[in-house]
Coordinates of N, CA and C and ligand atoms in Angstrom, one line a residue:
M1 N 107.7 220.5 9.6 CA 107.3 219.1 9.4 C 108.1 218.3 10.4
R2 N 107.4 217.8 11.3 CA 108.1 216.9 12.3 C 107.7 215.5 12.0
Q3 N 108.7 214.7 11.6 CA 108.4 213.4 11.1 C 108.5 212.3 12.1
N4 N 107.8 211.2 11.8 CA 107.8 210.1 12.7 C 108.9 209.1 12.2
L5 N 110.1 209.5 12.6 CA 111.2 208.7 12.1 C 111.9 208.0 13.3
D6 N 112.3 206.7 13.0 CA 113.0 205.9 14.0 C 114.5 206.4 14.0
Y7 N 115.1 206.6 12.8 CA 116.5 207.1 12.7 C 116.7 208.1 11.7
I8 N 117.6 209.0 11.9 CA 118.2 209.8 10.8 C 119.6 209.2 10.7
I9 N 119.9 208.8 9.5 CA 121.2 208.1 9.2 C 122.1 209.1 8.4
F10 N 123.3 209.4 8.9 CA 124.1 210.3 8.2 C 125.3 209.5 7.5
D11 N 125.5 209.9 6.3 CA 126.8 209.5 5.6 C 127.9 210.4 6.4
A12 N 129.2 210.0 6.2 CA 130.2 210.8 6.9 C 131.1 211.6 6.0
D13 N 131.8 210.9 5.0 CA 132.7 211.6 4.1 C 132.0 212.6 3.2
D14 N 132.4 213.8 3.3 CA 131.8 215.0 2.6 C 130.4 215.3 2.9
T15 N 129.9 214.7 4.0 CA 128.6 215.1 4.6 C 128.9 215.6 6.0
L16 N 129.7 214.9 6.8 CA 130.1 215.5 8.1 C 131.4 216.1 8.1
W17 N 132.3 215.5 7.4 CA 133.7 216.0 7.3 C 134.3 216.0 5.9
I18 N 135.2 216.8 5.7 CA 135.8 217.0 4.3 C 136.6 215.7 4.0
N19 N 136.5 215.2 2.8 CA 137.2 214.0 2.4 C 137.7 214.2 0.9
E20 N 136.8 214.3 0.0 CA 137.2 214.3 -1.4 C 138.2 215.4 -1.7
T21 N 138.2 216.5 -1.0 CA 139.1 217.6 -1.3 C 140.6 217.1 -1.1
F22 N 140.8 216.2 -0.1 CA 142.1 215.7 0.2 C 142.6 214.7 -0.9
F23 N 141.6 213.9 -1.5 CA 142.0 213.1 -2.6 C 142.5 214.0 -3.8
R24 N 141.7 215.1 -4.0 CA 142.0 215.9 -5.2 C 143.5 216.5 -5.0
E25 N 143.8 216.9 -3.7 CA 145.1 217.4 -3.4 C 146.2 216.4 -3.6
T26 N 145.9 215.2 -3.2 CA 146.9 214.1 -3.3 C 147.1 213.8 -4.8
E27 N 145.9 213.7 -5.6 CA 146.1 213.5 -7.0 C 147.0 214.5 -7.7
Q28 N 146.8 215.8 -7.3 CA 147.6 216.9 -7.9 C 149.1 216.7 -7.6
K29 N 149.4 216.2 -6.4 CA 150.8 216.0 -6.0 C 151.4 214.8 -6.8
L30 N 150.5 213.8 -7.0 CA 150.9 212.6 -7.8 C 151.3 213.0 -9.2
C31 N 150.4 213.8 -9.8 CA 150.6 214.4 -11.2 C 151.9 215.1 -11.3
K32 N 152.1 215.9 -10.3 CA 153.4 216.7 -10.3 C 154.6 215.8 -10.3
L33 N 154.5 214.7 -9.4 CA 155.6 213.7 -9.2 C 155.9 213.0 -10.5
L34 N 154.8 212.7 -11.2 CA 154.9 211.9 -12.4 C 155.0 212.6 -13.7
E35 N 155.0 213.9 -13.6 CA 154.9 214.8 -14.9 C 156.0 214.5 -15.8
K36 N 157.2 214.0 -15.3 CA 158.3 213.8 -16.2 C 158.1 212.6 -17.1
Y37 N 157.1 211.7 -16.6 CA 156.8 210.5 -17.4 C 155.6 210.7 -18.3
S38 N 154.6 211.5 -17.8 CA 153.3 211.6 -18.5 C 152.6 212.9 -18.2
P39 N 151.8 213.4 -19.1 CA 151.0 214.7 -18.7 C 149.9 214.3 -17.7
T40 N 149.4 215.4 -17.1 CA 148.4 215.3 -16.0 C 147.2 214.5 -16.5
D41 N 146.7 214.8 -17.7 CA 145.4 214.1 -18.0 C 145.6 212.7 -18.2
E42 N 146.8 212.2 -18.7 CA 147.1 210.8 -18.8 C 147.2 210.1 -17.5
V43 N 147.9 210.8 -16.5 CA 148.1 210.2 -15.2 C 146.7 210.0 -14.5
M44 N 145.9 211.0 -14.7 CA 144.6 211.0 -14.1 C 143.7 209.9 -14.8
R45 N 143.8 209.7 -16.0 CA 143.1 208.7 -16.7 C 143.5 207.3 -16.2
V46 N 144.8 207.1 -16.1 CA 145.3 205.8 -15.7 C 144.9 205.5 -14.2
L47 N 145.1 206.6 -13.4 CA 144.8 206.4 -12.0 C 143.3 206.1 -11.8
Y48 N 142.4 206.7 -12.5 CA 141.0 206.4 -12.4 C 140.7 204.9 -12.8
L49 N 141.3 204.5 -13.9 CA 141.1 203.1 -14.3 C 141.6 202.2 -13.3
K50 N 142.8 202.4 -12.7 CA 143.4 201.5 -11.7 C 142.5 201.5 -10.5
E51 N 141.9 202.7 -10.1 CA 141.0 202.7 -8.9 C 139.8 201.8 -9.1
I52 N 139.2 202.0 -10.3 CA 138.0 201.2 -10.6 C 138.3 199.7 -10.6
Q53 N 139.4 199.4 -11.3 CA 139.7 197.9 -11.4 C 140.1 197.4 -10.0
N54 N 140.6 198.2 -9.1 CA 141.0 197.7 -7.9 C 140.0 197.7 -6.8
L55 N 138.9 198.4 -7.0 CA 137.8 198.6 -6.0 C 137.4 197.2 -5.4
E56 N 137.2 196.2 -6.4 CA 136.7 194.9 -6.0 C 137.7 194.2 -5.1
I57 N 139.0 194.4 -5.3 CA 139.9 193.7 -4.4 C 140.3 194.5 -3.2
Y58 N 140.5 195.8 -3.4 CA 141.0 196.6 -2.2 C 139.8 197.4 -1.4
G59 N 138.7 197.5 -2.1 CA 137.7 198.3 -1.5 C 137.9 199.8 -1.6
Y60 N 137.1 200.6 -0.9 CA 137.2 202.0 -0.8 C 138.3 202.4 0.2
G61 N 138.8 203.6 0.0 CA 139.7 204.1 1.1 C 141.1 204.4 0.6
I62 N 141.9 205.0 1.4 CA 143.2 205.6 1.1 C 144.2 204.5 0.8
K63 N 144.2 203.4 1.6 CA 145.2 202.4 1.3 C 145.0 201.8 -0.1
G64 N 143.8 201.5 -0.5 CA 143.7 201.0 -1.9 C 144.0 202.1 -2.8
F65 N 143.7 203.3 -2.5 CA 144.1 204.5 -3.4 C 145.6 204.6 -3.6
T66 N 146.3 204.3 -2.5 CA 147.8 204.4 -2.6 C 148.3 203.3 -3.5
L67 N 147.8 202.1 -3.4 CA 148.2 201.1 -4.3 C 147.9 201.4 -5.7
S68 N 146.8 202.0 -5.9 CA 146.4 202.4 -7.3 C 147.3 203.6 -7.8
M69 N 147.8 204.4 -6.9 CA 148.7 205.4 -7.3 C 150.1 204.7 -7.7
L70 N 150.5 203.7 -6.9 CA 151.7 203.0 -7.2 C 151.6 202.4 -8.6
E71 N 150.6 201.7 -8.8 CA 150.3 201.0 -10.1 C 150.4 202.0 -11.3
T72 N 149.7 203.2 -11.0 CA 149.7 204.3 -12.0 C 151.2 204.7 -12.4
G73 N 151.9 204.9 -11.3 CA 153.4 205.3 -11.5 C 154.1 204.3 -12.3
L74 N 153.9 203.0 -12.0 CA 154.6 201.9 -12.8 C 154.2 202.0 -14.3
E75 N 152.8 202.2 -14.4 CA 152.4 202.2 -15.9 C 152.8 203.3 -16.7
V76 N 152.6 204.6 -16.1 CA 152.9 205.8 -16.9 C 154.5 205.9 -17.1
S77 N 155.2 205.4 -16.2 CA 156.7 205.5 -16.4 C 157.3 204.3 -17.2
N78 N 156.4 203.4 -17.6 CA 156.8 202.2 -18.3 C 157.7 201.4 -17.4
K79 N 157.5 201.4 -16.1 CA 158.2 200.7 -15.1 C 159.6 201.3 -14.9
Q80 N 159.8 202.6 -15.3 CA 161.0 203.3 -15.1 C 161.0 204.1 -13.8
I81 N 160.0 204.1 -13.1 CA 159.8 204.9 -11.9 C 161.0 204.5 -10.9
T82 N 161.5 205.5 -10.2 CA 162.6 205.2 -9.3 C 162.1 204.8 -7.9
A83 N 162.9 204.1 -7.2 CA 162.6 203.7 -5.7 C 162.2 205.0 -5.0
G84 N 163.0 206.1 -5.2 CA 162.7 207.3 -4.4 C 161.3 207.8 -4.8
E85 N 160.8 207.7 -6.0 CA 159.5 208.1 -6.4 C 158.4 207.2 -5.8
I86 N 158.8 206.0 -5.8 CA 157.8 205.0 -5.2 C 157.6 205.4 -3.7
E87 N 158.7 205.7 -3.0 CA 158.7 206.1 -1.6 C 157.8 207.3 -1.5
Q88 N 158.0 208.3 -2.4 CA 157.2 209.5 -2.3 C 155.7 209.2 -2.4
I89 N 155.4 208.3 -3.3 CA 153.9 207.9 -3.5 C 153.4 207.3 -2.1
I90 N 154.2 206.4 -1.6 CA 153.8 205.8 -0.3 C 153.5 206.9 0.8
L91 N 154.5 207.9 0.7 CA 154.3 209.0 1.7 C 153.1 209.9 1.4
L92 N 152.8 210.0 0.2 CA 151.5 210.8 -0.2 C 150.3 210.1 0.5
G93 N 150.3 208.8 0.4 CA 149.2 208.0 1.0 C 149.1 208.1 2.5
K94 N 150.4 208.0 3.1 CA 150.4 208.2 4.6 C 150.0 209.6 5.1
E95 N 150.4 210.6 4.3 CA 150.1 211.9 4.6 C 148.5 212.1 4.7
Q96 N 147.9 211.5 3.7 CA 146.5 211.6 3.7 C 145.8 210.8 4.8
L97 N 146.4 209.7 5.1 CA 145.9 208.8 6.2 C 146.1 209.5 7.6
T98 N 146.9 210.5 7.7 CA 147.1 211.1 9.0 C 146.6 212.6 9.0
H99 N 145.9 212.9 7.9 CA 145.4 214.3 7.7 C 144.4 214.7 8.9
P100 N 144.5 215.8 9.5 CA 143.5 216.2 10.5 C 142.1 216.1 10.0
V101 N 141.2 215.9 10.8 CA 139.8 215.9 10.5 C 139.2 217.3 10.4
E102 N 138.6 217.7 9.3 CA 138.0 219.0 9.2 C 136.4 218.8 9.0
L103 N 135.7 219.2 10.1 CA 134.2 219.1 10.0 C 133.7 220.1 9.0
I104 N 132.6 219.8 8.4 CA 131.9 220.7 7.4 C 131.1 221.7 8.3
D105 N 131.1 222.9 7.9 CA 130.5 224.0 8.6 C 129.0 223.6 9.1
G106 N 128.8 223.8 10.4 CA 127.5 223.6 10.9 C 127.1 222.2 11.4
V107 N 128.1 221.3 11.2 CA 127.8 219.9 11.5 C 127.5 219.7 13.0
K108 N 128.4 220.1 13.8 CA 128.3 219.8 15.2 C 127.1 220.4 15.8
D109 N 126.8 221.7 15.6 CA 125.5 222.2 16.1 C 124.3 221.5 15.6
T110 N 124.3 221.1 14.4 CA 123.1 220.5 13.8 C 122.9 219.2 14.4
L111 N 124.0 218.4 14.5 CA 123.8 217.0 15.1 C 123.4 217.1 16.7
R112 N 123.9 218.2 17.3 CA 123.6 218.3 18.7 C 122.1 218.6 18.9
E113 N 121.6 219.5 18.0 CA 120.2 219.8 18.1 C 119.3 218.7 17.6
L114 N 119.6 218.0 16.6 CA 118.8 216.9 16.1 C 118.7 215.8 17.1
S115 N 119.9 215.6 17.7 CA 120.0 214.4 18.6 C 119.1 214.6 19.8
R116 N 118.6 215.8 20.1 CA 117.6 216.0 21.2 C 116.3 215.4 20.8
H117 N 116.0 215.3 19.5 CA 114.7 214.9 19.1 C 114.6 213.6 18.4
Y118 N 115.8 213.2 17.9 CA 115.8 211.9 17.0 C 116.9 211.0 17.4
H119 N 116.8 209.7 17.0 CA 118.0 208.9 17.1 C 118.7 209.1 15.9
L120 N 120.0 209.3 16.0 CA 120.9 209.5 14.9 C 121.8 208.3 14.7
A121 N 122.1 207.9 13.5 CA 123.1 206.9 13.2 C 124.0 207.4 12.1
M122 N 125.2 206.8 12.0 CA 126.1 207.1 11.0 C 126.4 205.9 10.1
A123 N 126.4 206.0 8.8 CA 126.7 204.9 7.9 C 127.7 205.4 6.9
T124 N 128.9 204.8 6.9 CA 129.9 205.2 6.0 C 130.6 204.0 5.4
K125 N 131.0 204.2 4.2 CA 131.9 203.1 3.6 C 133.3 203.5 3.6
G126 N 134.3 202.6 3.4 CA 135.6 203.0 3.3 C 136.4 202.1 4.2
D127 N 137.6 202.5 4.4 CA 138.6 201.7 5.2 C 138.2 201.8 6.7
L128 N 138.1 200.6 7.3 CA 137.6 200.6 8.7 C 138.5 201.4 9.7
M129 N 139.8 201.2 9.6 CA 140.7 201.9 10.5 C 140.6 203.4 10.4
D130 N 140.6 203.8 9.0 CA 140.6 205.2 8.8 C 139.3 205.9 9.1
Q131 N 138.2 205.2 9.0 CA 136.9 205.8 9.3 C 136.8 205.9 10.9
E132 N 137.3 204.8 11.5 CA 137.3 204.8 13.0 C 138.2 206.0 13.6
R133 N 139.3 206.2 12.9 CA 140.2 207.3 13.3 C 139.5 208.7 13.1
K134 N 138.8 208.9 12.0 CA 138.2 210.1 11.7 C 137.0 210.4 12.6
L135 N 136.3 209.3 12.9 CA 135.2 209.4 13.8 C 135.7 209.9 15.2
K136 N 136.7 209.2 15.7 CA 137.2 209.6 17.0 C 137.8 211.0 17.0
L137 N 138.5 211.4 16.0 CA 139.0 212.8 16.0 C 137.9 213.9 15.8
S138 N 136.8 213.4 15.2 CA 135.7 214.3 14.8 C 135.0 214.9 16.1
G139 N 135.1 214.1 17.2 CA 134.3 214.5 18.3 C 132.8 214.3 18.2
L140 N 132.3 213.6 17.2 CA 130.9 213.5 16.9 C 130.3 212.2 17.4
S141 N 131.1 211.2 17.9 CA 130.7 209.9 18.3 C 129.4 209.9 19.2
D142 N 129.4 210.8 20.2 CA 128.4 210.8 21.2 C 127.0 211.1 20.6
F143 N 127.0 211.7 19.5 CA 125.7 212.1 18.9 C 125.0 210.9 18.3
F144 N 125.7 209.8 18.1 CA 125.1 208.7 17.3 C 124.8 207.4 18.2
C145 N 123.6 206.9 18.0 CA 123.3 205.7 18.7 C 123.9 204.5 18.0
H146 N 124.2 204.6 16.8 CA 124.7 203.4 16.0 C 125.6 203.9 14.9
I147 N 126.8 203.2 14.8 CA 127.8 203.6 13.8 C 128.0 202.3 12.9
E148 N 127.8 202.5 11.6 CA 128.1 201.4 10.7 C 129.1 201.7 9.6
I149 N 130.2 201.0 9.6 CA 131.2 201.1 8.6 C 131.1 200.0 7.6
M150 N 130.7 200.3 6.4 CA 130.3 199.2 5.5 C 131.4 199.2 4.4
S151 N 131.6 198.0 3.8 CA 132.6 197.9 2.7 C 132.0 198.6 1.5
D152 N 130.8 198.6 1.3 CA 130.1 199.2 0.2 C 128.7 199.5 0.6
K153 N 128.1 200.6 -0.1 CA 126.7 200.9 0.2 C 125.8 200.3 -0.8
T154 N 125.7 199.0 -0.7 CA 124.8 198.2 -1.6 C 123.3 198.2 -1.0
D155 N 122.4 197.8 -1.9 CA 121.1 197.6 -1.3 C 121.1 196.6 -0.2
A156 N 121.8 195.5 -0.4 CA 121.8 194.5 0.6 C 122.4 195.0 2.0
A157 N 123.5 195.8 1.9 CA 124.1 196.3 3.0 C 123.1 197.3 3.8
Y158 N 122.4 198.0 3.0 CA 121.4 198.9 3.7 C 120.2 198.1 4.3
R159 N 119.8 197.1 3.7 CA 118.7 196.2 4.2 C 119.2 195.6 5.5
K160 N 120.5 195.2 5.6 CA 121.0 194.6 6.8 C 121.1 195.6 7.9
L161 N 121.5 196.8 7.5 CA 121.6 197.9 8.5 C 120.2 198.2 9.1
L162 N 119.2 198.2 8.3 CA 117.8 198.5 8.8 C 117.4 197.4 9.7
K163 N 117.7 196.2 9.3 CA 117.3 195.0 10.1 C 118.0 195.1 11.5
D164 N 119.3 195.4 11.5 CA 120.1 195.6 12.8 C 119.5 196.7 13.6
L165 N 119.0 197.8 13.0 CA 118.4 198.9 13.7 C 117.0 198.6 14.1
N166 N 116.5 197.4 13.6 CA 115.0 197.0 13.9 C 114.1 198.1 13.5
T167 N 114.3 198.5 12.3 CA 113.3 199.5 11.8 C 113.0 199.2 10.3
T168 N 112.2 200.0 9.7 CA 111.8 199.8 8.3 C 112.1 201.0 7.4
P169 N 112.2 200.9 6.1 CA 112.6 202.1 5.3 C 111.8 203.3 5.5
E170 N 110.5 203.1 5.7 CA 109.5 204.2 5.8 C 109.8 205.0 7.0
K171 N 110.6 204.5 8.0 CA 110.8 205.2 9.2 C 112.2 205.7 9.4
I172 N 112.9 205.8 8.3 CA 114.3 206.3 8.3 C 114.5 207.4 7.3
M173 N 115.4 208.2 7.6 CA 115.9 209.3 6.6 C 117.4 209.3 6.5
M174 N 117.9 209.2 5.3 CA 119.3 209.1 5.0 C 119.7 210.5 4.5
V175 N 120.9 211.0 5.1 CA 121.4 212.3 4.7 C 122.8 212.1 4.2
G176 N 123.1 212.5 3.0 CA 124.4 212.3 2.4 C 124.6 213.1 1.1
N177 N 125.9 213.1 0.7 CA 126.4 213.9 -0.4 C 126.3 213.1 -1.7
S178 N 126.3 211.8 -1.6 CA 126.4 211.0 -2.8 C 125.0 210.5 -3.3
M179 N 124.5 211.0 -4.4 CA 123.3 210.6 -4.9 C 123.3 209.1 -5.2
K180 N 124.4 208.5 -5.7 CA 124.5 207.1 -6.0 C 124.5 206.2 -4.8
S181 N 125.4 206.6 -3.8 CA 125.5 205.7 -2.6 C 124.6 206.0 -1.4
D182 N 124.2 207.2 -1.2 CA 123.4 207.6 -0.1 C 121.9 207.7 -0.4
I183 N 121.6 208.2 -1.5 CA 120.2 208.7 -1.8 C 119.4 207.6 -2.6
L184 N 119.9 207.2 -3.7 CA 119.1 206.4 -4.6 C 118.7 205.0 -3.9
P185 N 119.7 204.3 -3.3 CA 119.3 203.1 -2.6 C 118.2 203.2 -1.6
I186 N 118.2 204.3 -0.9 CA 117.3 204.6 0.2 C 116.0 204.9 -0.4
L187 N 115.9 205.7 -1.4 CA 114.6 206.1 -2.0 C 114.0 204.8 -2.6
K188 N 114.8 204.0 -3.2 CA 114.3 202.7 -3.9 C 113.7 201.9 -2.8
M189 N 114.2 201.8 -1.6 CA 113.7 201.0 -0.5 C 112.4 201.6 0.1
G190 N 112.1 202.9 -0.2 CA 111.0 203.5 0.4 C 111.3 204.5 1.5
G191 N 112.5 204.8 1.8 CA 112.9 205.7 2.8 C 112.9 207.1 2.3
Y192 N 113.2 208.0 3.3 CA 113.3 209.5 3.1 C 114.8 209.7 2.8
A193 N 115.1 210.7 2.0 CA 116.5 211.1 1.8 C 116.7 212.6 1.7
V194 N 117.8 213.1 2.2 CA 118.2 214.4 2.1 C 119.5 214.5 1.4
H195 N 119.6 215.1 0.3 CA 120.9 215.2 -0.5 C 121.5 216.5 -0.3
I196 N 122.7 216.6 0.2 CA 123.5 217.8 0.4 C 124.7 217.7 -0.5
P197 N 124.7 218.1 -1.8 CA 125.8 217.9 -2.6 C 127.1 218.6 -2.0
F198 N 128.2 217.9 -2.2 CA 129.5 218.6 -1.8 C 130.1 219.2 -3.1
Y199 N 131.0 220.2 -3.0 CA 131.3 220.9 -4.2 C 132.1 220.0 -5.2
T200 N 132.7 218.9 -4.7 CA 133.4 218.1 -5.6 C 133.0 216.6 -5.4
T201 N 132.9 215.8 -6.5 CA 132.4 214.5 -6.4 C 133.3 213.6 -7.2
W202 N 133.7 212.5 -6.6 CA 134.6 211.5 -7.4 C 133.7 211.0 -8.6
I203 N 134.4 210.9 -9.7 CA 133.6 210.5 -11.0 C 132.8 209.2 -10.7
H204 N 133.3 208.3 -10.0 CA 132.7 207.0 -9.7 C 131.3 207.2 -9.0
E205 N 131.2 208.3 -8.2 CA 130.0 208.5 -7.4 C 129.0 209.3 -8.2
M206 N 129.3 209.7 -9.4 CA 128.4 210.7 -10.1 C 127.3 210.0 -10.8
V207 N 126.1 210.6 -10.8 CA 125.0 210.0 -11.6 C 124.6 211.1 -12.6
S208 N 124.2 210.7 -13.8 CA 124.0 211.7 -14.8 C 122.7 212.5 -14.7
D209 N 121.6 211.8 -14.3 CA 120.3 212.4 -14.3 C 120.0 213.2 -13.1
E210 N 119.3 214.3 -13.2 CA 118.7 214.9 -12.0 C 117.6 214.0 -11.4
V211 N 117.5 213.9 -10.1 CA 116.5 213.1 -9.5 C 115.5 213.8 -8.8
E212 N 114.2 213.5 -9.2 CA 113.2 214.1 -8.4 C 112.3 213.0 -7.8
H213 N 111.9 213.2 -6.6 CA 111.3 212.2 -5.8 C 110.5 212.8 -4.7
P214 N 109.2 212.4 -4.4 CA 108.5 213.0 -3.3 C 109.1 212.9 -1.9
K215 N 110.0 211.8 -1.8 CA 110.6 211.7 -0.4 C 112.0 212.2 -0.4
L216 N 112.4 212.9 -1.4 CA 113.7 213.5 -1.5 C 113.7 215.0 -1.2
T217 N 114.6 215.5 -0.4 CA 114.8 216.9 -0.2 C 116.3 217.2 -0.6
V218 N 116.4 218.3 -1.3 CA 117.9 218.7 -1.6 C 118.2 220.0 -0.9
L219 N 119.3 220.0 -0.1 CA 119.7 221.1 0.6 C 121.0 221.6 0.3
E220 N 121.4 222.9 0.5 CA 122.7 223.4 0.2 C 123.7 223.2 1.3
S221 N 123.1 223.2 2.6 CA 124.0 223.1 3.8 C 123.3 222.2 4.8
I222 N 124.1 221.5 5.6 CA 123.5 220.6 6.6 C 122.8 221.5 7.7
K223 N 123.1 222.8 7.7 CA 122.4 223.7 8.7 C 120.9 223.8 8.4
E224 N 120.5 223.5 7.1 CA 119.1 223.7 6.8 C 118.3 222.5 7.2
I225 N 118.9 221.5 7.6 CA 118.1 220.3 8.0 C 117.1 220.6 9.2
K226 N 117.6 221.5 10.1 CA 116.8 221.8 11.2 C 115.4 222.4 10.8
E227 N 115.4 223.2 9.7 CA 114.2 223.8 9.2 C 113.3 222.8 8.6
V228 N 113.9 221.6 8.1 CA 113.0 220.6 7.5 C 112.4 219.7 8.7
L229 N 113.3 219.5 9.7 CA 112.9 218.4 10.7 C 112.4 218.9 12.0
L230 N 112.8 220.2 12.4 CA 112.4 220.6 13.7 C 111.2 221.6 13.7
Ligands
LIG1 MG1 130.0 210.9 1.3

C-alpha cells in the first residue's frame, strides 16, 4: 500500500527513543530514598497525584517531574525530609536529564528508508531543552523536514501543526506509542495513524478501551512500517 501522504509524523518519546523506562528507574530510586518515611505504593500514589496536579503549571518533562518528586518527599515525610535527601532528589532529576539517548531498535534504518519516499516530521511534547538535547544526540534530525516540540498534544495544537505544514488530516499519518496523545486526536481529525505500543505506559497516557478504526494500523515494531508504506 503506497499512500498519497504529505507527511508521516513521528512521536519521539518511546516511539523513536526510550523514555518511560528512565522515569520508572528514577521512581524506583525515589521510593528507595523515601522508604524510611513511607512504603513504595504510598510514595507512588502521592507522586502520581503531584504530577497530575502540577501538569498544568509545569507541563510535561523531567524538570516538572523533579519538582513533583520534591513535593512528594515533603508530603510523605511530613516535612521531616533532610536537606541531604532533598539534594539526592534534585540529583535524581539531573541524572535523568543527562541520560544518554537510546534509540529504539530499527528506528534509524526505518527513518532512512522512509525519508527516501516521504516527507517526515517529528512532533513531541515535553520540555523544550530536553527534547532538543535528545534530538541532537539521537542523530535523527536530518531525516525530518519539520520538528515540532509542543507543550501538549491537544486537538488545537495538532490543527496548528497541520496548518503550519500546509496540509490536511487526510494527507498525514501519525506514528506513536500513546493512544491518547498520538493516535486518537489524529483519527478524530480524519488522519491515518500507526500505533506502536511501548512495553510501559505512564498511567496518565493510558486509555481503557481497545480502539478499532479503518485508518488505524497497530504494529509491534517500527521496523514493520516499511511493509505498510513501501
Ligand atoms: Mg511517546
